Short mmCIF file of N, CA and C in Angstrom, two decimals:
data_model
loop_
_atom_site.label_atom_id
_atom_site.label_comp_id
_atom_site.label_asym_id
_atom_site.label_seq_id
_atom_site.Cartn_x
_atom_site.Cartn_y
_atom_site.Cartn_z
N UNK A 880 35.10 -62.04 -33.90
CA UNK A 880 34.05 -61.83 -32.95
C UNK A 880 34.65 -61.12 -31.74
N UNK A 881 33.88 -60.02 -31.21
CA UNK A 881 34.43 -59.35 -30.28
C UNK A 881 33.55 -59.79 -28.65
N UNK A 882 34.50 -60.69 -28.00
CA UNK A 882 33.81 -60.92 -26.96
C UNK A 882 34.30 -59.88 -25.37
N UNK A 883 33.13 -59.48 -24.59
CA UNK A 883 33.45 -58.29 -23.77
C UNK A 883 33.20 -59.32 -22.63
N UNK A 884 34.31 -59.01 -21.25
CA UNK A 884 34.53 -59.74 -20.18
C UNK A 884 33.42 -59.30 -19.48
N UNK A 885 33.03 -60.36 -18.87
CA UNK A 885 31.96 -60.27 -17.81
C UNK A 885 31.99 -59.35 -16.81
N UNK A 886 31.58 -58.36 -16.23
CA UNK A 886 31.97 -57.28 -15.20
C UNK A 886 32.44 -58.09 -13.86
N UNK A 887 33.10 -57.85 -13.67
CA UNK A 887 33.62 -58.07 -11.88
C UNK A 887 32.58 -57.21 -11.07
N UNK A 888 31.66 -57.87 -10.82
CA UNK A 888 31.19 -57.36 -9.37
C UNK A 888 31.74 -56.66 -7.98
N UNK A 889 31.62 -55.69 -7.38
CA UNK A 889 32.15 -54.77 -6.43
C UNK A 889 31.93 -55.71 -5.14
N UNK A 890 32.33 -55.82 -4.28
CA UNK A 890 32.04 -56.57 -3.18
C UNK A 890 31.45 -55.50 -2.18
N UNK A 891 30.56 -56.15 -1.23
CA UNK A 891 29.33 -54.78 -1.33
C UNK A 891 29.97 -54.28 0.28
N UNK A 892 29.74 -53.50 0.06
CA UNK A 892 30.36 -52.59 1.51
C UNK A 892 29.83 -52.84 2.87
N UNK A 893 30.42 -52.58 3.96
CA UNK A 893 29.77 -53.19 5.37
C UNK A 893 28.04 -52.58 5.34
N UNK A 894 27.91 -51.41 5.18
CA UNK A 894 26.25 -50.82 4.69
C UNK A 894 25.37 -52.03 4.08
N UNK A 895 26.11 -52.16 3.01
CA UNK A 895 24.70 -53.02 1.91
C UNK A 895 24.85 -54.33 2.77
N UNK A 896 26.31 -55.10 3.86
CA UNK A 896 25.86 -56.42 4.26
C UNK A 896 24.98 -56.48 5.37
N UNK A 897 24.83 -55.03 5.89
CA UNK A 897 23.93 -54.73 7.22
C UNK A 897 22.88 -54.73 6.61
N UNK A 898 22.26 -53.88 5.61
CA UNK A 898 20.93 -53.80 5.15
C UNK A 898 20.54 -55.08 4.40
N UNK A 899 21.38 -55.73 4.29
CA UNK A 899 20.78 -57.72 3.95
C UNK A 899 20.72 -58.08 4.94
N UNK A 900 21.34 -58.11 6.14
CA UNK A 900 21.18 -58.42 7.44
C UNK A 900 19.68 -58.34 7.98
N UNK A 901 19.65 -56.92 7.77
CA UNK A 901 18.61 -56.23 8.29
C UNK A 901 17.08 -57.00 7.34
N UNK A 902 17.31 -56.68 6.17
CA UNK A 902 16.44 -57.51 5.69
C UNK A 902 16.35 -58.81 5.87
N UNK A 903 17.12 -59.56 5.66
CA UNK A 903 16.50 -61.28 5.99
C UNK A 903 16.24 -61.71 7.37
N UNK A 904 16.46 -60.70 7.92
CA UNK A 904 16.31 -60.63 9.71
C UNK A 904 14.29 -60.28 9.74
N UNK A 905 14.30 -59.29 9.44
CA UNK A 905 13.31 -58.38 9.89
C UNK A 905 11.93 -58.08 8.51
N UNK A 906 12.75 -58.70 7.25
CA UNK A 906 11.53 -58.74 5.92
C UNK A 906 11.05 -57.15 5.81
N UNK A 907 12.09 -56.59 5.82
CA UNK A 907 12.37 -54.87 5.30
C UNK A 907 12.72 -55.10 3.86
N UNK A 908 12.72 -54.11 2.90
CA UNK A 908 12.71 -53.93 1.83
C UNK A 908 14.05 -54.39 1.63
N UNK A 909 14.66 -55.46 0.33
CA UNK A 909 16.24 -55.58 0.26
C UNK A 909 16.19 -54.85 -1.07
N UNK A 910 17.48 -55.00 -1.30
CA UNK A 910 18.51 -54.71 -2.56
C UNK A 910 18.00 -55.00 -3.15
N UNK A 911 17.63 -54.13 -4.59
CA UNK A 911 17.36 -54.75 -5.78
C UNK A 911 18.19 -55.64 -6.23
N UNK A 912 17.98 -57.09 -6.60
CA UNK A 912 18.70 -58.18 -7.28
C UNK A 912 19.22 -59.20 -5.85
N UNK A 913 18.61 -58.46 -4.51
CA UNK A 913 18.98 -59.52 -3.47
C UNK A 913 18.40 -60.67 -3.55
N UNK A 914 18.38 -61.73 -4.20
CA UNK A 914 17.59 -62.81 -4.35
C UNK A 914 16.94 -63.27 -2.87
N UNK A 915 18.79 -64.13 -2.52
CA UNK A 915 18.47 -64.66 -0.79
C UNK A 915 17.62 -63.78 -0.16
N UNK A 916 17.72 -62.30 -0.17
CA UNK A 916 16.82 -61.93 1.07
C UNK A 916 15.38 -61.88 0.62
N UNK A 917 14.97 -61.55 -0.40
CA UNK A 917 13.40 -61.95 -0.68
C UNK A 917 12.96 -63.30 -0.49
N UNK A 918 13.55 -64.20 -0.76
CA UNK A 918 13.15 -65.83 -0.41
C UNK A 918 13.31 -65.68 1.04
N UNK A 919 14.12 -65.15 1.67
CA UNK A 919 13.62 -65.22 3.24
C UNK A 919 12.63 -64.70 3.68
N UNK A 920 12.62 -63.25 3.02
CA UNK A 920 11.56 -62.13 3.45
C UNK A 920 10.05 -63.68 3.42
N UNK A 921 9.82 -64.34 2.21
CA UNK A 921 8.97 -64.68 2.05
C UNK A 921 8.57 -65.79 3.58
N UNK A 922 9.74 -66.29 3.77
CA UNK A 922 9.64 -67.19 5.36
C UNK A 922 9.42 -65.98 6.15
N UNK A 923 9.75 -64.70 6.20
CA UNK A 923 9.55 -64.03 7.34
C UNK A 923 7.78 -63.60 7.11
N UNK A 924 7.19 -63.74 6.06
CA UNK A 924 6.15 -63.25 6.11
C UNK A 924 4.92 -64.10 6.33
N UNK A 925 5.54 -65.70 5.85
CA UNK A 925 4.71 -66.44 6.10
C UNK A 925 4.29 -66.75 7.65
N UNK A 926 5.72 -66.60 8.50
CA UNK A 926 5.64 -66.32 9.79
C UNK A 926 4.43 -65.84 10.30
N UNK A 927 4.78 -64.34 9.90
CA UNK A 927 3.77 -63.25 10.30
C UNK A 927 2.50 -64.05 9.74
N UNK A 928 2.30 -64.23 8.69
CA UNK A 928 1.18 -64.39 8.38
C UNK A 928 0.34 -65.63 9.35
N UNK A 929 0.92 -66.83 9.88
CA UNK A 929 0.91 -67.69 10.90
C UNK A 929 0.45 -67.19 11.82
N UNK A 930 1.06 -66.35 12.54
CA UNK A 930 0.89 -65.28 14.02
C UNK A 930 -0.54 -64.96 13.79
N UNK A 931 -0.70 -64.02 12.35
CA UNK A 931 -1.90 -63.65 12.45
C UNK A 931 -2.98 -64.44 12.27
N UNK A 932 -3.33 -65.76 11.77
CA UNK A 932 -3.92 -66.47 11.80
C UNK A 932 -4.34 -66.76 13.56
N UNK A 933 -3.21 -67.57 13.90
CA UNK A 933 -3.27 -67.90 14.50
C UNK A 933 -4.34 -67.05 15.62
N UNK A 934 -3.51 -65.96 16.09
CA UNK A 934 -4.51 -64.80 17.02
C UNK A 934 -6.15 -64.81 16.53
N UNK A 935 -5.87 -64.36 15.56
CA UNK A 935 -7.54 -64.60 14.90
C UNK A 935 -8.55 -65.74 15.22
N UNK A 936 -7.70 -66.91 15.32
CA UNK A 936 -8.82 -67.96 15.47
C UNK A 936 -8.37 -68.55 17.09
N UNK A 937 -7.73 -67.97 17.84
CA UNK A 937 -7.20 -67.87 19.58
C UNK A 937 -7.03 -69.07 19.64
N UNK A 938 -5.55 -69.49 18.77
CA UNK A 938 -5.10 -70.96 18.78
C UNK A 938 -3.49 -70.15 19.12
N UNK A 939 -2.76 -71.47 19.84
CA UNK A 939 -0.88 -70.84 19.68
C UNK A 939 -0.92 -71.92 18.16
N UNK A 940 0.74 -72.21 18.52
CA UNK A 940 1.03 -72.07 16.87
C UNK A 940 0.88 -74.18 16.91
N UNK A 941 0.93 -74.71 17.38
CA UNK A 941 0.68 -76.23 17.72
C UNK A 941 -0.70 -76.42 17.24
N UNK A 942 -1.53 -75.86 17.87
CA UNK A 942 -3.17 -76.09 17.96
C UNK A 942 -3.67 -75.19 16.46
N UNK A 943 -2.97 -74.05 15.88
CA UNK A 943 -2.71 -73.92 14.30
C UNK A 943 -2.34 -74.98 13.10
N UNK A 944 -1.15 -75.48 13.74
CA UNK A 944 -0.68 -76.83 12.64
C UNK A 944 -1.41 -77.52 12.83
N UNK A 945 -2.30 -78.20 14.19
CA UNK A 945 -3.34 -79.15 14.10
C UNK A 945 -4.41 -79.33 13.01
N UNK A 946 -4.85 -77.99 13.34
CA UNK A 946 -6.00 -77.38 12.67
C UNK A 946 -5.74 -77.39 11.11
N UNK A 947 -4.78 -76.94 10.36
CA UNK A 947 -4.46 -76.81 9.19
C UNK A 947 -4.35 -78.23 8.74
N UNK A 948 -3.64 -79.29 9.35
CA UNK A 948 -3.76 -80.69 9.05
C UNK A 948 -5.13 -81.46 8.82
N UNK A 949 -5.73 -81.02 9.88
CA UNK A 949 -7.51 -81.13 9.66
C UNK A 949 -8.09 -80.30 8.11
N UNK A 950 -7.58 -79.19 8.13
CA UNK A 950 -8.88 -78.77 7.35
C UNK A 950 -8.08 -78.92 6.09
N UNK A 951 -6.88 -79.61 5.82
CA UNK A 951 -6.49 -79.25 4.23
C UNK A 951 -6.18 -81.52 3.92
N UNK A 952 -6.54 -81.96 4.95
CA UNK A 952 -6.26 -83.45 5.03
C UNK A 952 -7.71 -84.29 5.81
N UNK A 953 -8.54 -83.26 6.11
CA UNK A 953 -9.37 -84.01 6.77
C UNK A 953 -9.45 -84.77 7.76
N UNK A 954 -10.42 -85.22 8.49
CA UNK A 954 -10.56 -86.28 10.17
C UNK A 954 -9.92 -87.17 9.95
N UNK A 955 -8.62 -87.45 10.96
CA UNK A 955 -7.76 -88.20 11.24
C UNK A 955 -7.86 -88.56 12.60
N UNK A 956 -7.41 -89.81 13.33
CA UNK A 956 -7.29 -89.93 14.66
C UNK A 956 -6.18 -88.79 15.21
N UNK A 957 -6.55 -88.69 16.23
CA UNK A 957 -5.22 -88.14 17.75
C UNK A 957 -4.14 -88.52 17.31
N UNK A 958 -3.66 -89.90 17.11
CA UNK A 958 -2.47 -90.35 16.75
C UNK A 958 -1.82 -90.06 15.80
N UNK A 959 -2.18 -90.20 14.87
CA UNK A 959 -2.18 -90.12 13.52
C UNK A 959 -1.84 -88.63 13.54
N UNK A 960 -2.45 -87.56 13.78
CA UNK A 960 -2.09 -86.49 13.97
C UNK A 960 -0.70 -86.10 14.76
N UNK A 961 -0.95 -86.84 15.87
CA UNK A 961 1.02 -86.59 16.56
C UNK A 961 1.72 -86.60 15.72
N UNK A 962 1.53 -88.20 15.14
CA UNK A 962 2.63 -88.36 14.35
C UNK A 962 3.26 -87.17 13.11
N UNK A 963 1.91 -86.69 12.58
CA UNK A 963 1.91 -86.09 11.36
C UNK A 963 2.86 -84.45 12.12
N UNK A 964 2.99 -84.66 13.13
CA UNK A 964 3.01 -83.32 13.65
C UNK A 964 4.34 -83.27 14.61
N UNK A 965 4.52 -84.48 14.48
CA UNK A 965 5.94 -85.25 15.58
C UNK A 965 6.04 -84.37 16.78
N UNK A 966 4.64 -84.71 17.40
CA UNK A 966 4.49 -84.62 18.75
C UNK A 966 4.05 -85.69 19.48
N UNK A 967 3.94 -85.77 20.78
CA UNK A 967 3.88 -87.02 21.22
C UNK A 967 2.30 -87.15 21.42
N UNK A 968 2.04 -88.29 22.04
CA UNK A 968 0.19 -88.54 21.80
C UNK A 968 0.02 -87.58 22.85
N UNK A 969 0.70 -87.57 23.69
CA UNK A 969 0.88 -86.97 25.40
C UNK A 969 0.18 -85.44 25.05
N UNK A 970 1.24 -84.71 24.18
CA UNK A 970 0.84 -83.52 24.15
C UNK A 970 0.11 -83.01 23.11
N UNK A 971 -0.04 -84.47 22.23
CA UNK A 971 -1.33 -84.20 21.51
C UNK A 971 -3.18 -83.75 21.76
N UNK A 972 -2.62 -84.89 22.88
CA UNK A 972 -4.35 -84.91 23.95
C UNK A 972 -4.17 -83.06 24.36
N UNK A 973 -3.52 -83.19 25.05
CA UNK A 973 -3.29 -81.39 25.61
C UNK A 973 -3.94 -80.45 24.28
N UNK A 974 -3.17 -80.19 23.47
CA UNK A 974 -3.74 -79.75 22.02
C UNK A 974 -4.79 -79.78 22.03
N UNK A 975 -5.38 -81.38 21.17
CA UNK A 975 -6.91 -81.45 21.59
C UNK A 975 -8.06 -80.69 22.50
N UNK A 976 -7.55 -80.73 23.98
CA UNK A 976 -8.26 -80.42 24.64
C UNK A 976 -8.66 -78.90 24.64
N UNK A 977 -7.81 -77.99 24.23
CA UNK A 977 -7.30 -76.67 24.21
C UNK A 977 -8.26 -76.30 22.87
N UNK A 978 -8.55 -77.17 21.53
CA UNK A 978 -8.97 -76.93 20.76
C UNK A 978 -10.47 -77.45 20.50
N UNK A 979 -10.41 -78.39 21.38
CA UNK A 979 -12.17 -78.76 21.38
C UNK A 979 -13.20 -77.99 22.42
N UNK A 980 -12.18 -77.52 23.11
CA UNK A 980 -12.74 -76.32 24.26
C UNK A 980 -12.78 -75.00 23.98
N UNK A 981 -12.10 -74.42 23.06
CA UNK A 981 -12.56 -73.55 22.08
C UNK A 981 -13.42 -73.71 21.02
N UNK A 982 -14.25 -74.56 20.56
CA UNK A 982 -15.16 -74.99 19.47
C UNK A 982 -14.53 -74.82 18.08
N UNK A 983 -12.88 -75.25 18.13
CA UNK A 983 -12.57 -75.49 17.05
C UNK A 983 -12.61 -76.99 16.19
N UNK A 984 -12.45 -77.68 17.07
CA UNK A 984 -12.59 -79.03 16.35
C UNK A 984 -14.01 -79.77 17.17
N UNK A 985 -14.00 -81.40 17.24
CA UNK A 985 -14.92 -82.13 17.39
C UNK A 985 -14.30 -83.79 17.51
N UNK A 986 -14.70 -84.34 18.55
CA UNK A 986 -14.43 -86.14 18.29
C UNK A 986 -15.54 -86.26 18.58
N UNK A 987 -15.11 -87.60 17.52
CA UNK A 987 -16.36 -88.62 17.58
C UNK A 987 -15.54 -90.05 17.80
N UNK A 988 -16.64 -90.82 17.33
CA UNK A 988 -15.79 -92.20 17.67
C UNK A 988 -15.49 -92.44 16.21
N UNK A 989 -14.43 -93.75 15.77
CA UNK A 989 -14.44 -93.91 15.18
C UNK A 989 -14.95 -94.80 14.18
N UNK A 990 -15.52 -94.79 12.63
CA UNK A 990 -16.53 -95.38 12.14
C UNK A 990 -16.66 -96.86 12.43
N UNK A 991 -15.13 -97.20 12.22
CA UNK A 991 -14.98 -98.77 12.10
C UNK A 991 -14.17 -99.40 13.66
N UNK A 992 -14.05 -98.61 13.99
CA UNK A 992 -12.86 -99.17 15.01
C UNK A 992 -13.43 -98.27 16.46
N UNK A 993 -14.45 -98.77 17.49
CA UNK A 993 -15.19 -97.78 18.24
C UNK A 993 -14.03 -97.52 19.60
N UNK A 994 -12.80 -98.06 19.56
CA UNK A 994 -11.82 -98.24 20.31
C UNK A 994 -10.75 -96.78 20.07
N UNK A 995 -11.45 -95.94 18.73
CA UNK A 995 -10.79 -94.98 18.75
C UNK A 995 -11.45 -93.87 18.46
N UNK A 996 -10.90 -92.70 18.53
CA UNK A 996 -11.79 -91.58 18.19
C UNK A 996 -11.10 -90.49 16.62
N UNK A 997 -11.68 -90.20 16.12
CA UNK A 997 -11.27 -88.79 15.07
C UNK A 997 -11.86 -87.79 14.99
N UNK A 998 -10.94 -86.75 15.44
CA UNK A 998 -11.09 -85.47 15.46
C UNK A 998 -11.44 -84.85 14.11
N UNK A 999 -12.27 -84.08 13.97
CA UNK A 999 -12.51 -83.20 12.74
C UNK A 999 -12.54 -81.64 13.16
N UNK A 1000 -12.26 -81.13 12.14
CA UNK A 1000 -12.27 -79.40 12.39
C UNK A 1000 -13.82 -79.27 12.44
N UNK A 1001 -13.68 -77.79 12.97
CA UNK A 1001 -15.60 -77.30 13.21
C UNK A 1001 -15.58 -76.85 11.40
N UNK A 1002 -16.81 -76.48 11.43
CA UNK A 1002 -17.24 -76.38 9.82
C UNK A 1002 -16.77 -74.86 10.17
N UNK A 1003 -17.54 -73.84 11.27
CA UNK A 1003 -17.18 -72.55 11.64
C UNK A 1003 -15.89 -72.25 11.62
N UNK A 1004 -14.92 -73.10 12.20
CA UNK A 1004 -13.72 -72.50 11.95
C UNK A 1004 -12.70 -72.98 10.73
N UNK A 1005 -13.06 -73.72 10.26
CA UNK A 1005 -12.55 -73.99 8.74
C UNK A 1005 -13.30 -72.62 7.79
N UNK A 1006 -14.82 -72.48 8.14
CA UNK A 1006 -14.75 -71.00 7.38
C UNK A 1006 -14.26 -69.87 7.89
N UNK A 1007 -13.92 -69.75 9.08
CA UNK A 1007 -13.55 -68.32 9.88
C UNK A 1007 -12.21 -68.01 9.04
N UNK A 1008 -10.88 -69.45 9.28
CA UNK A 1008 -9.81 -69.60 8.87
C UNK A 1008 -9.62 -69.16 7.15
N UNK A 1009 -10.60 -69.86 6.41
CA UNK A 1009 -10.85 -69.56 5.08
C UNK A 1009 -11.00 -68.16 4.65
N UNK A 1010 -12.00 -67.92 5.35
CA UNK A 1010 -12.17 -66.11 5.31
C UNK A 1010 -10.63 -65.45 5.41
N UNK A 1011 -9.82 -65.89 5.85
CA UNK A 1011 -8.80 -64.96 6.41
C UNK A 1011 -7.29 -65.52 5.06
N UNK A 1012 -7.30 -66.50 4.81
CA UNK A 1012 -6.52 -67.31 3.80
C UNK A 1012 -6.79 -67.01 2.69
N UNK A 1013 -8.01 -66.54 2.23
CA UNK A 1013 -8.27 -66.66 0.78
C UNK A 1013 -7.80 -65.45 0.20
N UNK A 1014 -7.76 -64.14 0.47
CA UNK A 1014 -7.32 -62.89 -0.28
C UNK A 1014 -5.52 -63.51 -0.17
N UNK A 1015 -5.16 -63.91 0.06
CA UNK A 1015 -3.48 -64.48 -0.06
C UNK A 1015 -3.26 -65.85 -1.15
N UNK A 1016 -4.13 -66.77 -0.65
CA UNK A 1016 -4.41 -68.01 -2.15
C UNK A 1016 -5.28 -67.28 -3.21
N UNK A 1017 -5.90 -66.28 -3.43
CA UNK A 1017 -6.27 -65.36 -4.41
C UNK A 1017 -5.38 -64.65 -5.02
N UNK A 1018 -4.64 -64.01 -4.32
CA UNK A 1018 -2.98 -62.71 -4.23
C UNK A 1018 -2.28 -63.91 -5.41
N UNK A 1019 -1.83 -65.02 -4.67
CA UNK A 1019 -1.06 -66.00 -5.19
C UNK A 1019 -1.90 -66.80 -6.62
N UNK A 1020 -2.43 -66.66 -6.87
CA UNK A 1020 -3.39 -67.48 -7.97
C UNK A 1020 -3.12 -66.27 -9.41
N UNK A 1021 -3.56 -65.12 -8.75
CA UNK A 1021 -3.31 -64.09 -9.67
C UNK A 1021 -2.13 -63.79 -9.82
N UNK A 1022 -1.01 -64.10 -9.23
CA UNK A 1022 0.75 -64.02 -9.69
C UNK A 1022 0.92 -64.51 -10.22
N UNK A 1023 0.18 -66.02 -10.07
CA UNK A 1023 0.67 -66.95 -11.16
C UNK A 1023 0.28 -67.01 -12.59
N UNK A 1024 -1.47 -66.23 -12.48
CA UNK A 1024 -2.25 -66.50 -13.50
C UNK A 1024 -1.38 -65.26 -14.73
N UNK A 1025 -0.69 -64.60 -14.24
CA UNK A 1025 -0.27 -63.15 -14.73
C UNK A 1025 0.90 -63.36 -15.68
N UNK A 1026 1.90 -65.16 -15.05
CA UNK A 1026 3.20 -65.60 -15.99
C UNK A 1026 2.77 -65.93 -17.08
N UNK A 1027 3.46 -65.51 -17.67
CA UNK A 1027 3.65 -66.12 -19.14
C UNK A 1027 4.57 -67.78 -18.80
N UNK A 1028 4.20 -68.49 -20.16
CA UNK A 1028 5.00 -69.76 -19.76
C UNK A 1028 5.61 -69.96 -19.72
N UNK A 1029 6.87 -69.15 -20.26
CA UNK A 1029 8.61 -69.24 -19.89
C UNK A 1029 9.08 -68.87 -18.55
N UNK A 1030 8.46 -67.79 -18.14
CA UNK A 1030 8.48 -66.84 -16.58
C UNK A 1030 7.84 -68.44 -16.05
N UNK A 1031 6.26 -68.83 -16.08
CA UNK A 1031 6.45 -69.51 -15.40
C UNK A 1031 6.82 -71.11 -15.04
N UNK A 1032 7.70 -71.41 -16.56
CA UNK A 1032 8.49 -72.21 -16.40
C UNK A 1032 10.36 -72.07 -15.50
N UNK A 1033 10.52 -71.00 -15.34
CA UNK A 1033 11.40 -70.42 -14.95
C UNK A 1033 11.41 -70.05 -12.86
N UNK A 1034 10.44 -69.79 -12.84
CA UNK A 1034 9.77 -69.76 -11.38
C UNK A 1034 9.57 -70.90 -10.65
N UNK A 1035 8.95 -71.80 -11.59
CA UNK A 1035 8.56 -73.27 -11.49
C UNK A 1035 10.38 -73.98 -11.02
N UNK A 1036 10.68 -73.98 -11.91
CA UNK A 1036 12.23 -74.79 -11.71
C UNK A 1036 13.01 -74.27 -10.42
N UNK A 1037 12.75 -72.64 -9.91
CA UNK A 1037 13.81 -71.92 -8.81
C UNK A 1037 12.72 -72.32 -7.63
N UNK A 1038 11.67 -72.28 -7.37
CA UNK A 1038 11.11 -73.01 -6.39
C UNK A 1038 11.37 -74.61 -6.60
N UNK A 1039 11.19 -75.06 -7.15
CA UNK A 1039 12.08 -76.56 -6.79
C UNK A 1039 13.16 -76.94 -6.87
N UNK A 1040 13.83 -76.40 -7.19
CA UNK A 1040 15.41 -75.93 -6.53
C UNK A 1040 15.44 -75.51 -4.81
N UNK A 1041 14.62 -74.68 -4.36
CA UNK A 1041 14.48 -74.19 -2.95
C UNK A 1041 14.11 -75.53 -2.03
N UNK A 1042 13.04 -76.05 -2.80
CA UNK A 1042 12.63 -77.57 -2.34
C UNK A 1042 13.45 -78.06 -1.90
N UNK A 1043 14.36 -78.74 -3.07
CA UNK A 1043 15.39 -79.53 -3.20
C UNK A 1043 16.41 -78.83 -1.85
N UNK A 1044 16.44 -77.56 -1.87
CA UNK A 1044 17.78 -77.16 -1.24
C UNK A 1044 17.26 -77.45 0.56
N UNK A 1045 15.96 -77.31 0.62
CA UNK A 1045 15.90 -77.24 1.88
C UNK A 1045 15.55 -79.19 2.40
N UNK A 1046 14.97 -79.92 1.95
CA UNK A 1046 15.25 -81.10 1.75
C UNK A 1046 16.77 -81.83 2.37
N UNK A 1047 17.86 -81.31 1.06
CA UNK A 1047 18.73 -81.87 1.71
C UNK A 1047 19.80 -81.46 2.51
N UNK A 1048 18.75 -80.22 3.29
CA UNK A 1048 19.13 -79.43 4.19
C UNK A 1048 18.45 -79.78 6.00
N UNK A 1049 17.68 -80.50 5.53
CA UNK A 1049 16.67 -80.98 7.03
C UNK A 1049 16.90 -82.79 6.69
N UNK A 1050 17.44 -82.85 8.01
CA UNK A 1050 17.55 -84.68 8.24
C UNK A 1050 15.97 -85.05 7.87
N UNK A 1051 16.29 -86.02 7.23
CA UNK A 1051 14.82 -86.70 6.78
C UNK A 1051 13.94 -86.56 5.83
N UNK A 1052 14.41 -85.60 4.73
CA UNK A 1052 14.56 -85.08 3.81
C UNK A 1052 13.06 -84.09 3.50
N UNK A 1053 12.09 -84.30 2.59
CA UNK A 1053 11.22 -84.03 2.23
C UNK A 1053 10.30 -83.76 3.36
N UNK A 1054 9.47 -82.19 3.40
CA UNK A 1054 8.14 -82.31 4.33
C UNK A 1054 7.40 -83.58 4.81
N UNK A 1055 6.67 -83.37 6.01
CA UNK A 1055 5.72 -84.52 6.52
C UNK A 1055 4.54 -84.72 5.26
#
């Protein structure tokens, strides 16, 4: 049996480590076969994509995570929300106020307990937000719908690997 040695890879020249630079910096086009910088590109875009949300519905990026906690988890108290958001109640109320004064959310009291209140998103801006989310959870539905089951058994395993990597990469392991 004739077995042929694996190629030695070239070690890539100060150029190609600038233009990875440049890409996982800035989510510019990388190297074909740059893995790392497309998995960043994808944090750099989700970024952007944040920003633009955000502007759109004239929230900063706090009174965004609020909002997204609301509309993908539903009416929760103030508190409950800090926590979820590991901010303090302090500058939760602030939040709040910033977002019920824009007619994005709503309190009421609460059903069982009239000693507290829960915030809910507006119905308007859960659709405004929706309107703007869905051609991207559409984009993404159709990438997926497009694998075959090895591809997307294969995709499946390198995103939870990324999981895993960033996990036991952040004290406290796993997302809120």
């Amino acid at each position: 049996m004739d077995v042929k040695p694996e190629p030695v890879p070239t070690p890539p020249t100060p150029a190609d480590r600038a233009a990875r630079t440049a890409a996982r910096r800035d989510g510019s086009d990388a190297a074909s076969g740059d893995l790392r910088s497309k998995v960043q590109q994808i944090s750099i875009r989700q970024e952007r994509f944040e920003q633009y949300l955000a502007t759109e519905l004239g929230v900063d990026r706090t009174g965004l995570e609020a909002m997204d906690h609301l509309m993908t988890t539903g009416p929760t108290t103030p508190t409950e929300l800090a926590r979820r958001l590991g901010v303090s109640t302090a500058a939760m109320t602030l939040v709040l106020n910033r977002l019920e004064a824009a007619g994005h959310l709503r309190r009421e009291p609460h059903p069982s307990d009239r000693r507290k209140l829960v915030v809910t998103a507006s119905d308007e801006t859960s659709e405004r937000a929706y309107g703007h989310v869905a051609p991207l959870i559409d984009g993404v539905e159709s990438l997926i719908d497009s694998l075959g089951e090895a591809d997307r058994q294969v995709v499946e395993d390198f995103v939870r690997g990324l999981l895993v990597a960033y996990d036991r990469a952040t004290p406290g392991g796993s997302s809120r």
